[in-house]
Coordinates of C-alpha atoms and ligand atoms in Angstrom, one line a residue:
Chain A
X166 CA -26.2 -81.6 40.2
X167 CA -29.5 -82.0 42.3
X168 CA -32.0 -84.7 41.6
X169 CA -35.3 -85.2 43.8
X170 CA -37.2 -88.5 42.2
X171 CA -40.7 -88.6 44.1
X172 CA -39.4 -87.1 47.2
X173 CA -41.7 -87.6 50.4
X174 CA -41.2 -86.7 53.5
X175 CA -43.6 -87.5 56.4
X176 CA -43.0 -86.1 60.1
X177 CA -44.3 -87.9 62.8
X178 CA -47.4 -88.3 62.9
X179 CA -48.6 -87.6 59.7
X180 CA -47.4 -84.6 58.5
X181 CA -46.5 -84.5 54.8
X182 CA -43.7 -82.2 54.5
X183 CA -43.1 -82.9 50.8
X184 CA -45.2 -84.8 49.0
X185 CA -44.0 -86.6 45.7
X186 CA -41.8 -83.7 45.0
X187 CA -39.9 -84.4 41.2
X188 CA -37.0 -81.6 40.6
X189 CA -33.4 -81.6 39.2
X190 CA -31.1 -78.6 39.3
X191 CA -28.2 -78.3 37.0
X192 CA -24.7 -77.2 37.1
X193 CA -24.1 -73.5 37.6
X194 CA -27.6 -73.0 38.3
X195 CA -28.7 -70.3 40.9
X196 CA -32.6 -71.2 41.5
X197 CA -34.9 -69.4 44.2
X198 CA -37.1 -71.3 46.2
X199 CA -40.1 -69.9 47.5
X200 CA -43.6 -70.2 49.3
X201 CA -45.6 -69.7 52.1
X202 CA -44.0 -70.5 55.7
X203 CA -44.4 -74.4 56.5
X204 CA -44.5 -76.0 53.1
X205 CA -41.6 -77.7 53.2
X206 CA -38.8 -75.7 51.9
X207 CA -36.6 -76.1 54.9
X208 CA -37.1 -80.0 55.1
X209 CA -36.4 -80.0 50.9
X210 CA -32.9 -78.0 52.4
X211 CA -32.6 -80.7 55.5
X212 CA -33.2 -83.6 52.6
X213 CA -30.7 -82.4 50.8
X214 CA -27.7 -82.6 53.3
X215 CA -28.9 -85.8 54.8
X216 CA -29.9 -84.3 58.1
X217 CA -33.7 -85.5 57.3
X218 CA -34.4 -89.2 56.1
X219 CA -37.0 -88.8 52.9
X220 CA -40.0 -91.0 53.5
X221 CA -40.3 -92.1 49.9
X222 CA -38.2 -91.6 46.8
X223 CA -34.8 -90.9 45.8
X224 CA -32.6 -88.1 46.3
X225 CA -29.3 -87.7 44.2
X226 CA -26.8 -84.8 45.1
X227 CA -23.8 -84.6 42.3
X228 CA -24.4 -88.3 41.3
X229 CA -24.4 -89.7 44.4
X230 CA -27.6 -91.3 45.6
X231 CA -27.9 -89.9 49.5
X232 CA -31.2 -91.9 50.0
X233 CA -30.2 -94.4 52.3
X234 CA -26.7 -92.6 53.4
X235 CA -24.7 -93.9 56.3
X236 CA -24.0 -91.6 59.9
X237 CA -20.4 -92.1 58.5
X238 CA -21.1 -90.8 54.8
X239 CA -22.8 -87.7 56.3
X240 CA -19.6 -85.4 57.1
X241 CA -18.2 -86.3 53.4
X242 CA -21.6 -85.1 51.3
X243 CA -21.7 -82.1 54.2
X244 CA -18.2 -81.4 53.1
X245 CA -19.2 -80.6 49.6
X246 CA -22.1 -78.7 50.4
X247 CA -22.4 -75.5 51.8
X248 CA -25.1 -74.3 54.0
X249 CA -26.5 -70.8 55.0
X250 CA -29.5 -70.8 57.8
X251 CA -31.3 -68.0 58.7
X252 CA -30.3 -67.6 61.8
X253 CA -26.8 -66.8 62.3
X254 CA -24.6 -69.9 63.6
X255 CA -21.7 -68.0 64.8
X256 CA -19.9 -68.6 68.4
X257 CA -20.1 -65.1 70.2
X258 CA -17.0 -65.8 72.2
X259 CA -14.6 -66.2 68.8
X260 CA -13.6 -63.8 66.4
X261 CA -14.9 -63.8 63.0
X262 CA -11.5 -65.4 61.9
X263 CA -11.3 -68.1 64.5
X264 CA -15.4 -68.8 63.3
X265 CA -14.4 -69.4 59.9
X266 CA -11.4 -72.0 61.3
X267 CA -13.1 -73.6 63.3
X268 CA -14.8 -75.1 60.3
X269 CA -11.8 -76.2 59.0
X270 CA -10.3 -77.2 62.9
X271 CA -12.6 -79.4 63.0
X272 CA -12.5 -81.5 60.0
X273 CA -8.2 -82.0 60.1
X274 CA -7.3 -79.5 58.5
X275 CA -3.8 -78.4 59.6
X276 CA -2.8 -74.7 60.7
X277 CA -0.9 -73.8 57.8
X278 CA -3.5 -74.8 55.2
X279 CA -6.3 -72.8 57.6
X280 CA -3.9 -69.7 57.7
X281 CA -4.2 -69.6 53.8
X282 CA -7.8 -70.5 53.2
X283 CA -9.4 -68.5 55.5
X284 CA -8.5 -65.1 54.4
X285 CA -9.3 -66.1 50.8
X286 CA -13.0 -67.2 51.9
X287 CA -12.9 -63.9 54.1
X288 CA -11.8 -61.2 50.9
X289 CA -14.9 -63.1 48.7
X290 CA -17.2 -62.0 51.4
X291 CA -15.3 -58.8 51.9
X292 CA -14.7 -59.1 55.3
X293 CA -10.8 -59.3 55.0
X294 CA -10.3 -56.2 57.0
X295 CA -12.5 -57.3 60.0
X296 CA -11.5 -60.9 61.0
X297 CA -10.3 -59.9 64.4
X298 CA -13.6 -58.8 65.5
X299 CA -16.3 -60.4 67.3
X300 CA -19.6 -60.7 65.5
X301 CA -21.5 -58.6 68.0
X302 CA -19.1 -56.2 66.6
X303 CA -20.1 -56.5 63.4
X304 CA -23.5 -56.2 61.4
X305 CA -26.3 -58.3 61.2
X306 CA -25.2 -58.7 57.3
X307 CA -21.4 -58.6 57.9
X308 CA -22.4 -61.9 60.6
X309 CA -24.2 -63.7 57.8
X310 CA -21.1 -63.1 55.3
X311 CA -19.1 -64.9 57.8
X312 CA -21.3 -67.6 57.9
X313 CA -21.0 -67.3 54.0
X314 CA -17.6 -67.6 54.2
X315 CA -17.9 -70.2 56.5
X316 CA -19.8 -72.6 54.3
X317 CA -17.4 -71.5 51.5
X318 CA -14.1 -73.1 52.8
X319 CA -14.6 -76.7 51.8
X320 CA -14.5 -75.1 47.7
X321 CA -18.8 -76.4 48.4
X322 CA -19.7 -77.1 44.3
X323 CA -23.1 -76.6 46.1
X324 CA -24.4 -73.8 48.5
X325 CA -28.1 -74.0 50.0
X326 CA -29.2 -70.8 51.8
X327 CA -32.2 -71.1 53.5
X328 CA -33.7 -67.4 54.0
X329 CA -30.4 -66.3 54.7
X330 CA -31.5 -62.4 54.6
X331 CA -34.7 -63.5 56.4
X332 CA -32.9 -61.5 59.7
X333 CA -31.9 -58.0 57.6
X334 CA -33.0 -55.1 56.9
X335 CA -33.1 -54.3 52.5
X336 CA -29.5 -53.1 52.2
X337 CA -27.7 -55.9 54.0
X338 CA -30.2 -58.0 51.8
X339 CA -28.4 -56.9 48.5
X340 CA -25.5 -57.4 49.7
X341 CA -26.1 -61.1 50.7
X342 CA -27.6 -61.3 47.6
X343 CA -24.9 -60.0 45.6
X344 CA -22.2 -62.2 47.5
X345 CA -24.3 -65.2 46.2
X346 CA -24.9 -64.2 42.8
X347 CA -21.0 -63.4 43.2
X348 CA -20.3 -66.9 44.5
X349 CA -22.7 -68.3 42.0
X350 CA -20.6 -67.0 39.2
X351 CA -17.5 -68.9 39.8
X352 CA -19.5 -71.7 39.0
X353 CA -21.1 -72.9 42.4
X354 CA -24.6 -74.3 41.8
X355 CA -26.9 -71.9 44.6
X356 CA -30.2 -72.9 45.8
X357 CA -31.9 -69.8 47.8
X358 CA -34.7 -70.4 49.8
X359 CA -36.5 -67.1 50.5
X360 CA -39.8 -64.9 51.2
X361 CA -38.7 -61.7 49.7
X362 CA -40.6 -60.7 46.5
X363 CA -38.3 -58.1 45.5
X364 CA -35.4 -60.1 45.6
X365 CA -36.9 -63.0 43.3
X366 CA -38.8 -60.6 41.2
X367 CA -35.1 -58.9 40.6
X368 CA -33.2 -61.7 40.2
X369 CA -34.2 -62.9 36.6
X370 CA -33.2 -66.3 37.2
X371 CA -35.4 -69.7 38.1
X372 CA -37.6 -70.0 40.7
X373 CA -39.8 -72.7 41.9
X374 CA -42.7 -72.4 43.8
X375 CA -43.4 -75.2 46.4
X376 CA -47.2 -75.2 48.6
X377 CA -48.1 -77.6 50.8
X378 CA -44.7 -79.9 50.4
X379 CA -45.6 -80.0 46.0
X380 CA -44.2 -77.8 43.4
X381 CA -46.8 -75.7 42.2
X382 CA -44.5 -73.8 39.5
X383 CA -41.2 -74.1 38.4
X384 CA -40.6 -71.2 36.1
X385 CA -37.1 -70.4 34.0
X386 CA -37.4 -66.6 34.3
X387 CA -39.5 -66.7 37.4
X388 CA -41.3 -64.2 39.5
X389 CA -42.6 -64.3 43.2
X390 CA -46.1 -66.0 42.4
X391 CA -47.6 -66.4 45.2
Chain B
X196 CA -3.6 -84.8 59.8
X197 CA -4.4 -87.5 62.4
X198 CA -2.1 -85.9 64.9
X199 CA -3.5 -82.0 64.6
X200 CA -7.0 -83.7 64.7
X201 CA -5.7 -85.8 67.9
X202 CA -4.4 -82.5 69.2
X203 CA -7.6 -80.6 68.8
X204 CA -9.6 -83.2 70.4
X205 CA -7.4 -82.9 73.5
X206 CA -7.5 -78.9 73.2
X207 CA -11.3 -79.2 72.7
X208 CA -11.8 -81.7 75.8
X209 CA -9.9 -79.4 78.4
X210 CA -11.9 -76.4 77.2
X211 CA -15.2 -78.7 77.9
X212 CA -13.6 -79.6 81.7
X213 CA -13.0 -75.3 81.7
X214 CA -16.3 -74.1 80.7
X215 CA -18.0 -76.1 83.6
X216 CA -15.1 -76.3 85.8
X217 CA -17.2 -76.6 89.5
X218 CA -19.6 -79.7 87.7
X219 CA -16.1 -81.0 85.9
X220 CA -14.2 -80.5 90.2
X221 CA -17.8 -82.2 91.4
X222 CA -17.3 -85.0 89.2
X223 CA -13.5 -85.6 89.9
X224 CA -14.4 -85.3 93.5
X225 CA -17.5 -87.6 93.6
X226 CA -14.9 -90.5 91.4
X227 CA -12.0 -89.9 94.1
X228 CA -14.6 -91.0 97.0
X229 CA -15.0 -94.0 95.0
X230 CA -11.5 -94.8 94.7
X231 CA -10.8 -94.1 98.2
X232 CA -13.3 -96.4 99.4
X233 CA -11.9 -98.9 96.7
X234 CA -8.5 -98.4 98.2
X235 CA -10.3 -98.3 102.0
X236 CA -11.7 -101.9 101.4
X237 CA -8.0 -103.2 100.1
X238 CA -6.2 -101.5 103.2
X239 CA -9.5 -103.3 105.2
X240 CA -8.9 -106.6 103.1
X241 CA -4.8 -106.2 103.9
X242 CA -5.1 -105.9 107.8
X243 CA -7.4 -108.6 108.0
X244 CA -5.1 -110.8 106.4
X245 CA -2.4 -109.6 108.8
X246 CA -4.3 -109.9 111.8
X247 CA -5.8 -113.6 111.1
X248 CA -2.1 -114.4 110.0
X249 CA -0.6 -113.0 113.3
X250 CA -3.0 -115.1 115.2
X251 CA -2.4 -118.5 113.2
X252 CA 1.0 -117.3 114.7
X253 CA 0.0 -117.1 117.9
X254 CA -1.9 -120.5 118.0
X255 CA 0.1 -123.1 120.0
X256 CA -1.1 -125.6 122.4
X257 CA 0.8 -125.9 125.8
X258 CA 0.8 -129.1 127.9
X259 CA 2.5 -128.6 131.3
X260 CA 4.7 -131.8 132.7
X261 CA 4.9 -132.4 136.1
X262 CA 8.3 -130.7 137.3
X263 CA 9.0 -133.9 139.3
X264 CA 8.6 -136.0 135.8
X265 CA 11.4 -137.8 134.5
X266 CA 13.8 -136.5 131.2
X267 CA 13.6 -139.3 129.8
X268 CA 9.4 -139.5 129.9
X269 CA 9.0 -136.2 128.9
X270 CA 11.3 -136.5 125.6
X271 CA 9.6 -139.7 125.2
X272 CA 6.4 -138.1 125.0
X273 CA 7.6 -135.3 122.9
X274 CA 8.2 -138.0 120.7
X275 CA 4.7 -139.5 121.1
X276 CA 3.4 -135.9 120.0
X277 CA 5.6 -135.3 117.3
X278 CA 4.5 -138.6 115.6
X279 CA 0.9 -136.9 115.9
X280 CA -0.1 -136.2 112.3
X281 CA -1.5 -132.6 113.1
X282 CA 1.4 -131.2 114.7
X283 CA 4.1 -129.2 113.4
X284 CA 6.7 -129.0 115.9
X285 CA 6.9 -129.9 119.5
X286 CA 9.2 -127.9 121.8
X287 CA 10.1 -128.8 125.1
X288 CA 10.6 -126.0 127.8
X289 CA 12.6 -127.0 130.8
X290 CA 12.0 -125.6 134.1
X291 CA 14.8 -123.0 133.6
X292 CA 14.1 -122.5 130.3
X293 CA 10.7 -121.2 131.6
X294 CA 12.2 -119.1 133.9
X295 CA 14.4 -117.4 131.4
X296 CA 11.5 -116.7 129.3
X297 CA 9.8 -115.5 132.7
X298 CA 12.1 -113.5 133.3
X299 CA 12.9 -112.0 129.8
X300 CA 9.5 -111.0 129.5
X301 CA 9.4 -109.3 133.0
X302 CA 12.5 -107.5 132.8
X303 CA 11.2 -104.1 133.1
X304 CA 8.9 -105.1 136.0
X305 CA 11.0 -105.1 139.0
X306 CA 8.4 -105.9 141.6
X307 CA 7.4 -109.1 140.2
X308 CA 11.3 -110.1 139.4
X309 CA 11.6 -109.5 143.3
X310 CA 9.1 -111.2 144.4
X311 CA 10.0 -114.1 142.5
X312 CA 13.6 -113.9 144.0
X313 CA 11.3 -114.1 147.7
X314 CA 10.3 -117.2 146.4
X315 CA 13.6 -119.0 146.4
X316 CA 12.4 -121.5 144.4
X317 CA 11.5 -121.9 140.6
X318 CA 7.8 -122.4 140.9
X319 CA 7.1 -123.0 136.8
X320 CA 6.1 -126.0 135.1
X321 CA 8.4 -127.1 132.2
X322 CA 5.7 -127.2 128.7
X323 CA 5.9 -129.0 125.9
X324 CA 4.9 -126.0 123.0
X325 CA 3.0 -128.0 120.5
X326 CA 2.4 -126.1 116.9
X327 CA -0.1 -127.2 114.6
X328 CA 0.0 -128.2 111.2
X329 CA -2.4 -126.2 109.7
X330 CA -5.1 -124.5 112.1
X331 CA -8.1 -126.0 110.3
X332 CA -7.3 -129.3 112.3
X333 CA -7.3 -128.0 115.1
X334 CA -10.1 -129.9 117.0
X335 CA -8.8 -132.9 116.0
X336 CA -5.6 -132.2 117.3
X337 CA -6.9 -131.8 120.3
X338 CA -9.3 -134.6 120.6
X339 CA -5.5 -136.5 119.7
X340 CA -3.9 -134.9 122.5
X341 CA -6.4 -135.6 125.1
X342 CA -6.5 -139.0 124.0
X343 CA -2.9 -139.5 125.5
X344 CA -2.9 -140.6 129.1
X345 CA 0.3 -139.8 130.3
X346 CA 0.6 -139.5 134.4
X347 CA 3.3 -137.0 133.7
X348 CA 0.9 -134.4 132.3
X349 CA -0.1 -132.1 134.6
X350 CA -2.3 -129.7 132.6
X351 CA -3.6 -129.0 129.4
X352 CA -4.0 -125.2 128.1
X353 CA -6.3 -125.3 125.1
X354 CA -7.2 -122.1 125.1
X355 CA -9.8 -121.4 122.5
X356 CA -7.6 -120.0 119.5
X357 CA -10.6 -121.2 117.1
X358 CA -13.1 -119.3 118.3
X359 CA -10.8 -115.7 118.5
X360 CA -10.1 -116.8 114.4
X361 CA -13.7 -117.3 113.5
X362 CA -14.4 -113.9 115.2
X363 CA -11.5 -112.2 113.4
X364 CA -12.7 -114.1 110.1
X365 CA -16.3 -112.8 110.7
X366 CA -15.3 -109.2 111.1
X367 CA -12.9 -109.4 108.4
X368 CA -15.8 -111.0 106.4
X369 CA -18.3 -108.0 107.1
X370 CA -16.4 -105.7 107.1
X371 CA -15.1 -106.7 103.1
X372 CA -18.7 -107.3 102.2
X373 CA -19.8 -103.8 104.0
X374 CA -16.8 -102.4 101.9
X375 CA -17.6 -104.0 98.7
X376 CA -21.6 -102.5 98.8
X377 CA -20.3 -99.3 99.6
X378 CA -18.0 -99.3 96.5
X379 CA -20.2 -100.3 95.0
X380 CA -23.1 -97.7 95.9
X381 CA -20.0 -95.7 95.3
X382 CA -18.7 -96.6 91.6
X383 CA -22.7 -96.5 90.6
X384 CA -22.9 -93.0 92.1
X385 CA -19.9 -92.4 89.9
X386 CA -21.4 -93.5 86.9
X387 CA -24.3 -90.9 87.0
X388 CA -22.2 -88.0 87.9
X389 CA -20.1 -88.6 84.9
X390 CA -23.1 -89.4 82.6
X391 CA -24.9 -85.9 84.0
X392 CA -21.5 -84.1 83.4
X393 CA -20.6 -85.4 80.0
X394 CA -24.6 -84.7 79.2
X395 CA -24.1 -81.2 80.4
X396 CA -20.9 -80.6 78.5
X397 CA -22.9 -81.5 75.4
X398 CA -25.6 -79.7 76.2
X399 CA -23.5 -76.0 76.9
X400 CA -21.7 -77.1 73.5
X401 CA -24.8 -77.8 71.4
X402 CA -23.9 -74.8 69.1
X403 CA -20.5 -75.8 68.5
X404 CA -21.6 -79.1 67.8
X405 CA -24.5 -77.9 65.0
X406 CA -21.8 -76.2 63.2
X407 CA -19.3 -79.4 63.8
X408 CA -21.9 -81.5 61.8
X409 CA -23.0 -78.7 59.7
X410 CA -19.6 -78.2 58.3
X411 CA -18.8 -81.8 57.9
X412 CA -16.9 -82.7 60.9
X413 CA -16.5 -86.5 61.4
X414 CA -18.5 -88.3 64.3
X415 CA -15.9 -89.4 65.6
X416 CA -13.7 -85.8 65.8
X417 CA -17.2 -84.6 67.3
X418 CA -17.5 -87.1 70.3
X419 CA -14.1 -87.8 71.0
X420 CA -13.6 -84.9 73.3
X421 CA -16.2 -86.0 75.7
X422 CA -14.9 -89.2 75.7
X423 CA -11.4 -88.1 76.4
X424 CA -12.6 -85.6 78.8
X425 CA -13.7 -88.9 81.2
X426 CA -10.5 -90.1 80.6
X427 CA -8.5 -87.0 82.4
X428 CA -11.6 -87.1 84.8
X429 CA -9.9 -90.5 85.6
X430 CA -6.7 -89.5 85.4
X431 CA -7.1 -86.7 87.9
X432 CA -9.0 -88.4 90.1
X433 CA -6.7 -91.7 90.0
X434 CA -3.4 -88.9 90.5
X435 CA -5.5 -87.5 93.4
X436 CA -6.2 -90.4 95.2
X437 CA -3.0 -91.6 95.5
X438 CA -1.6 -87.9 96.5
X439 CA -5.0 -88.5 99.0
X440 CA -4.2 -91.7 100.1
X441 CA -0.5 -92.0 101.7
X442 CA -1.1 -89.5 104.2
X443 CA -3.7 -91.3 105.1
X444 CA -2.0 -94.6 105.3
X445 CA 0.8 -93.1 107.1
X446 CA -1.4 -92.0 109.7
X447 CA -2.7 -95.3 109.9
X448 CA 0.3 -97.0 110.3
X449 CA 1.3 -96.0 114.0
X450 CA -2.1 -97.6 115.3
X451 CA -1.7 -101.1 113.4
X452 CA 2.2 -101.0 114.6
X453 CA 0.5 -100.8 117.9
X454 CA -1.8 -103.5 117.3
X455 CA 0.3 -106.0 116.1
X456 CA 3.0 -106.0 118.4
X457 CA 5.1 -108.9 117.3
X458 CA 3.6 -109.2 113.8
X459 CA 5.0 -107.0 111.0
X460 CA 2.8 -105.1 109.4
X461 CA 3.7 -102.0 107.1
X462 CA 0.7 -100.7 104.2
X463 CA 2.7 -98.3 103.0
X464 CA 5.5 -100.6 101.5
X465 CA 3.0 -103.2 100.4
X466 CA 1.2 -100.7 98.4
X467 CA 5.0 -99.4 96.9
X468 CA 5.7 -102.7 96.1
X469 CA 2.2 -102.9 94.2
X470 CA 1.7 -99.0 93.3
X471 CA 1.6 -100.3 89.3
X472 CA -0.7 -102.7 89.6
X473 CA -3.3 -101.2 92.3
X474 CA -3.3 -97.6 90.9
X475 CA -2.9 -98.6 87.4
X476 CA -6.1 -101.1 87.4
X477 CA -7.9 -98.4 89.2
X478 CA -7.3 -96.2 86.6
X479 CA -8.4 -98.7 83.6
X480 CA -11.2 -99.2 86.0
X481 CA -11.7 -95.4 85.9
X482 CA -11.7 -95.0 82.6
X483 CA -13.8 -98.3 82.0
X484 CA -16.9 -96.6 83.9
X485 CA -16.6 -93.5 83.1
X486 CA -15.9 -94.1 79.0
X487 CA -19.2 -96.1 79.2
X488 CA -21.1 -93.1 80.9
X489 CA -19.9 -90.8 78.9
X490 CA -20.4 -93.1 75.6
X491 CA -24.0 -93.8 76.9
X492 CA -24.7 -89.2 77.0
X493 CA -22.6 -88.8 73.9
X494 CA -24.5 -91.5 71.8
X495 CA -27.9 -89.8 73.7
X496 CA -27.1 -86.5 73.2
X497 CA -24.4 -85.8 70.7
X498 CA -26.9 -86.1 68.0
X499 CA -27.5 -82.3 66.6
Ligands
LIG316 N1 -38.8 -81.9 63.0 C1 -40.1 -81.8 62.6 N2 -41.1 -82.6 63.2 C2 -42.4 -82.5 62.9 N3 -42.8 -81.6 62.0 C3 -42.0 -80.8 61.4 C4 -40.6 -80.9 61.7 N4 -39.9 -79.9 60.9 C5 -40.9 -79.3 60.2 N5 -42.1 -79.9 60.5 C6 -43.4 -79.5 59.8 O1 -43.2 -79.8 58.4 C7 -43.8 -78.7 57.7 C8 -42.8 -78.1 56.8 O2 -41.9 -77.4 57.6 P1 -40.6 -76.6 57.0 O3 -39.9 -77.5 56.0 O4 -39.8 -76.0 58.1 O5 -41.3 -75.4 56.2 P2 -40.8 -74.0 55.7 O6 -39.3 -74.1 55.7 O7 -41.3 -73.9 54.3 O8 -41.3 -72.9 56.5 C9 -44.5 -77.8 58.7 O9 -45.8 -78.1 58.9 C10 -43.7 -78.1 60.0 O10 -44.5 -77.9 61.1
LIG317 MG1 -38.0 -72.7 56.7

């Protein structure tokens, strides 16, 4: 589903992000991606939905080598990948309903077809019975569901979250969690990107440890290594 | 699907004009001083052209006959200055002819029609009118007619026509090219104010448009707004300048009606008869400038 082939990224001037990074991610796969702030796991996420240009090698999301992708490719791979940041991207001035449109507004999608997908994204997150409100109504981890649910409404067979509980306190935490591990079971392929050692060391599922832009570890049953 | 996207963009562009509606009324208002001095240096460009036409009117060249000369002489030398190759028509004016004319054009003046009665006699000259060809000749016209040595002549009145025309034409000229750098000064003015606008609109929408591109809206659905908010820009300011400009013209008009006494003259009707093709290439023009400011800030700063 995700292949990195000797993945480099430099920043101007010489900052080496990633550095020869080899990795592939299968299928149905829900991996955790950890390490210490600034080695490169948000640029490995940015990589990944062509919003950063690798230096060096090849990067290959569901078969399609994204390398070299074109401006005008960029809203079809984004369309099949959804992403979760750590700060919440929601507009204040819309309700948690018209947030999760507007994702859909935006890329054609006509009223009828948003009427129906919406509330089905909404009752995976659990927020069915609070789409009317505004997300400074809602909690911290009720804002990040929506953003959840937001990424969700393309059917995404991929969804990156990049420290998505990075803003909560440890009960909103499981609950995001749960929602992916949720999400990951209909067969969505979930890459996490996190700090938190309790919620790798609970998982029981891969994780890869990345320092200083290489992978250090890349364990099956993993724990929080560092 | 193209249609609700076309929709949207339209929704999405007014709520851009909205959100900074006193920079989006600054900008309208900055592109409707432009077209008004657009449409200033055509109104200028119009009543030049009137007032050099009136006097190419005006232009005639009198010679006065002896009012003891012969009828015969005198239609023989209207014929001599008919032949003329720079003259356009030659009328003769008879004594009485000159009177009526006199007369006609005093009638309101009592005083002067008395005292002429006083006189008892009919002391004007007959004339031969002479009308040139074309205006441009006139010095050799009349180098022409004072080459003819004709005892019955009395008089010649060339009165300098030429220079009054070069003076018009030099004004005219000025005030065109006066006109044209203030456009100018004007259209580039217009060009920064809808740049800075369209970049500000981006800027105040720089959330909306991270979540655009991170949800995998096309390029296209996310910089059309701005474009087409330039176009109602245009729109508005092309609607407002023609609700702007024929007061304006109509208060104009009583002054040139004054000013051109026998030439007609009406701006109003001339820009009727024209409303299409002034207003509607001042709005391409509109649209031209400001679609290539706003294309410059949206491929600047549309990038998220
Ligand atoms: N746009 C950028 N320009 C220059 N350097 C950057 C940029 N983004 C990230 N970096 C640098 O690249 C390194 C990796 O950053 P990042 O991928 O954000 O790390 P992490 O997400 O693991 O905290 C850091 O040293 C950071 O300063
Ligand atoms: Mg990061």
């Amino acid at each position: 589903m995700i292949r990195l082939q000797n993945v480099t990224k430099i920043y101007h001037p010489d900052i080496k992000a990633l550095n020869k990074v080899n990795l592939h991610i299968r299928p149905g796969e829900f991996v955790s991606i950890v390490g210490q702030s600034g080695t490169g796991k948000t640029t490995l996420v940015k990589t990944l939905i062509g919003e950063e240009k690798v230096s060096g090698g090849k990067v290959i999301v569901g078969g399609w080598d994204i390398t070299r992708i074109g401006q005008s490719e960029i809203p079809v791979l984004r369309r099949q990948i959804g992403v979760v940041f750590q700060d919440f991207k929601l507009l204040p001035k819309k309700t948690l309903f018209e947030n999760v449109s507007f994702a859909l507004q935006v890329c054609g999608y006509p009223v009828k077809k948003i009427k129906s997908i919406v509330p089905q994204v909404m009752k995976i997150v659990g927020l069915e019975g609070k789409m009317n409100r505004y997300p400074q109504e809602v909690s911290g981890g009720e804002q990040q569901r929506t953003v959840i649910a937001r990424s969700l409404v393309h059917r995404p067979k991929i969804l990156l979250a990049d420290e998505p509980t990075g803003n909560l306190d440890s009960i909103n935490t499981n609950e995001i969690i749960d929602l992916l591990l949720k999400i990951n079971k209909f067969g969505t392929t979930v890459v996490l990107v996190t700090h938190n050692r309790e919620v790798v060391n609970q998982l029981r599922k891969r994780v890869i440890t990345v320092e200083n832009g290489i992978i250090v570890s890349d364990q099956a049953v993993g724990k929080y290594v560092l | 699907m193209f249609i609700v996207s076309f929709l949207r963009v339209i929704k999405f562009s007014i709520q851009d004009i909205a959100r900074n509606i006193w920079l989006s009324i600054a900008t309208i208002m900055i592109l409707i001083l432009a077209l008004f001095s657009v449409n200033m240096l055509l109104t200028v460009d119009l009543v030049s052209k009137a007032a050099i036409e009136s006097i190419r009117n005006k232009i005639d060249v009198n010679l006065y006959i002896n009012p003891s000369a012969d009828e015969n002489a005198i239609l023989a030398l209207k014929a001599e200055i008919s032949n003329i190759n720079q003259v356009k028509d030659v009328t003769y004016i008879s004594k009485d002819e000159a009177m009526n004319i006199f007369q006609q054009r005093h009638q309101n003046n009592p005083e002067i029609l008395e005292a002429l009665r006083e006189l008892g006699e009919n002391p004007l000259t007959p004339a031969l009118v002479i009308k040139p060809k074309n205006i441009d000749q006139y010095d050799s016209l009349i180098n022409a007619l004072n080459a003819i040595d004709n005892p019955i002549i009395q008089s010649r009145n060339f009165e300098d026509h030429k220079a009054l025309l070069e003076k018009v034409n030099n004004i005219s000229h000025k005030v065109s090219e006066a006109g044209l750098i203030i456009s100018g000064i004007f259209i580039l003015i217009t060009l920064l104010v809808v740049y800075n606008a369209i970049r500000v609109a981006i800027y105040t929408h720089r959330k909306e448009i991270g979540i655009m591109r991170l949800v995998g809206a096309s390029n296209w659905f996310v910089r059309a707004p701005f474009l087409f908010s330039s176009v109602i820009y245009a729109f508005i300011g092309v609607l407002a300048i023609i609700l702007i400009f024929y007061p304006f013209l109509s208060l104009l008009q009583p002054y040139l009606e004054a000013f051109f006494i026998d030439y007609q003259i009406n701006l109003i009707s001339f820009f009727n008869s024209h409303f299409l093709y002034i207003f509607g290439l001042e709005f391409l023009g509109a649209v031209a400038i400001n679609g290539i400011a706003s294309l410059i800030a949206v491929g600047k700063y549309s990038r998220v």
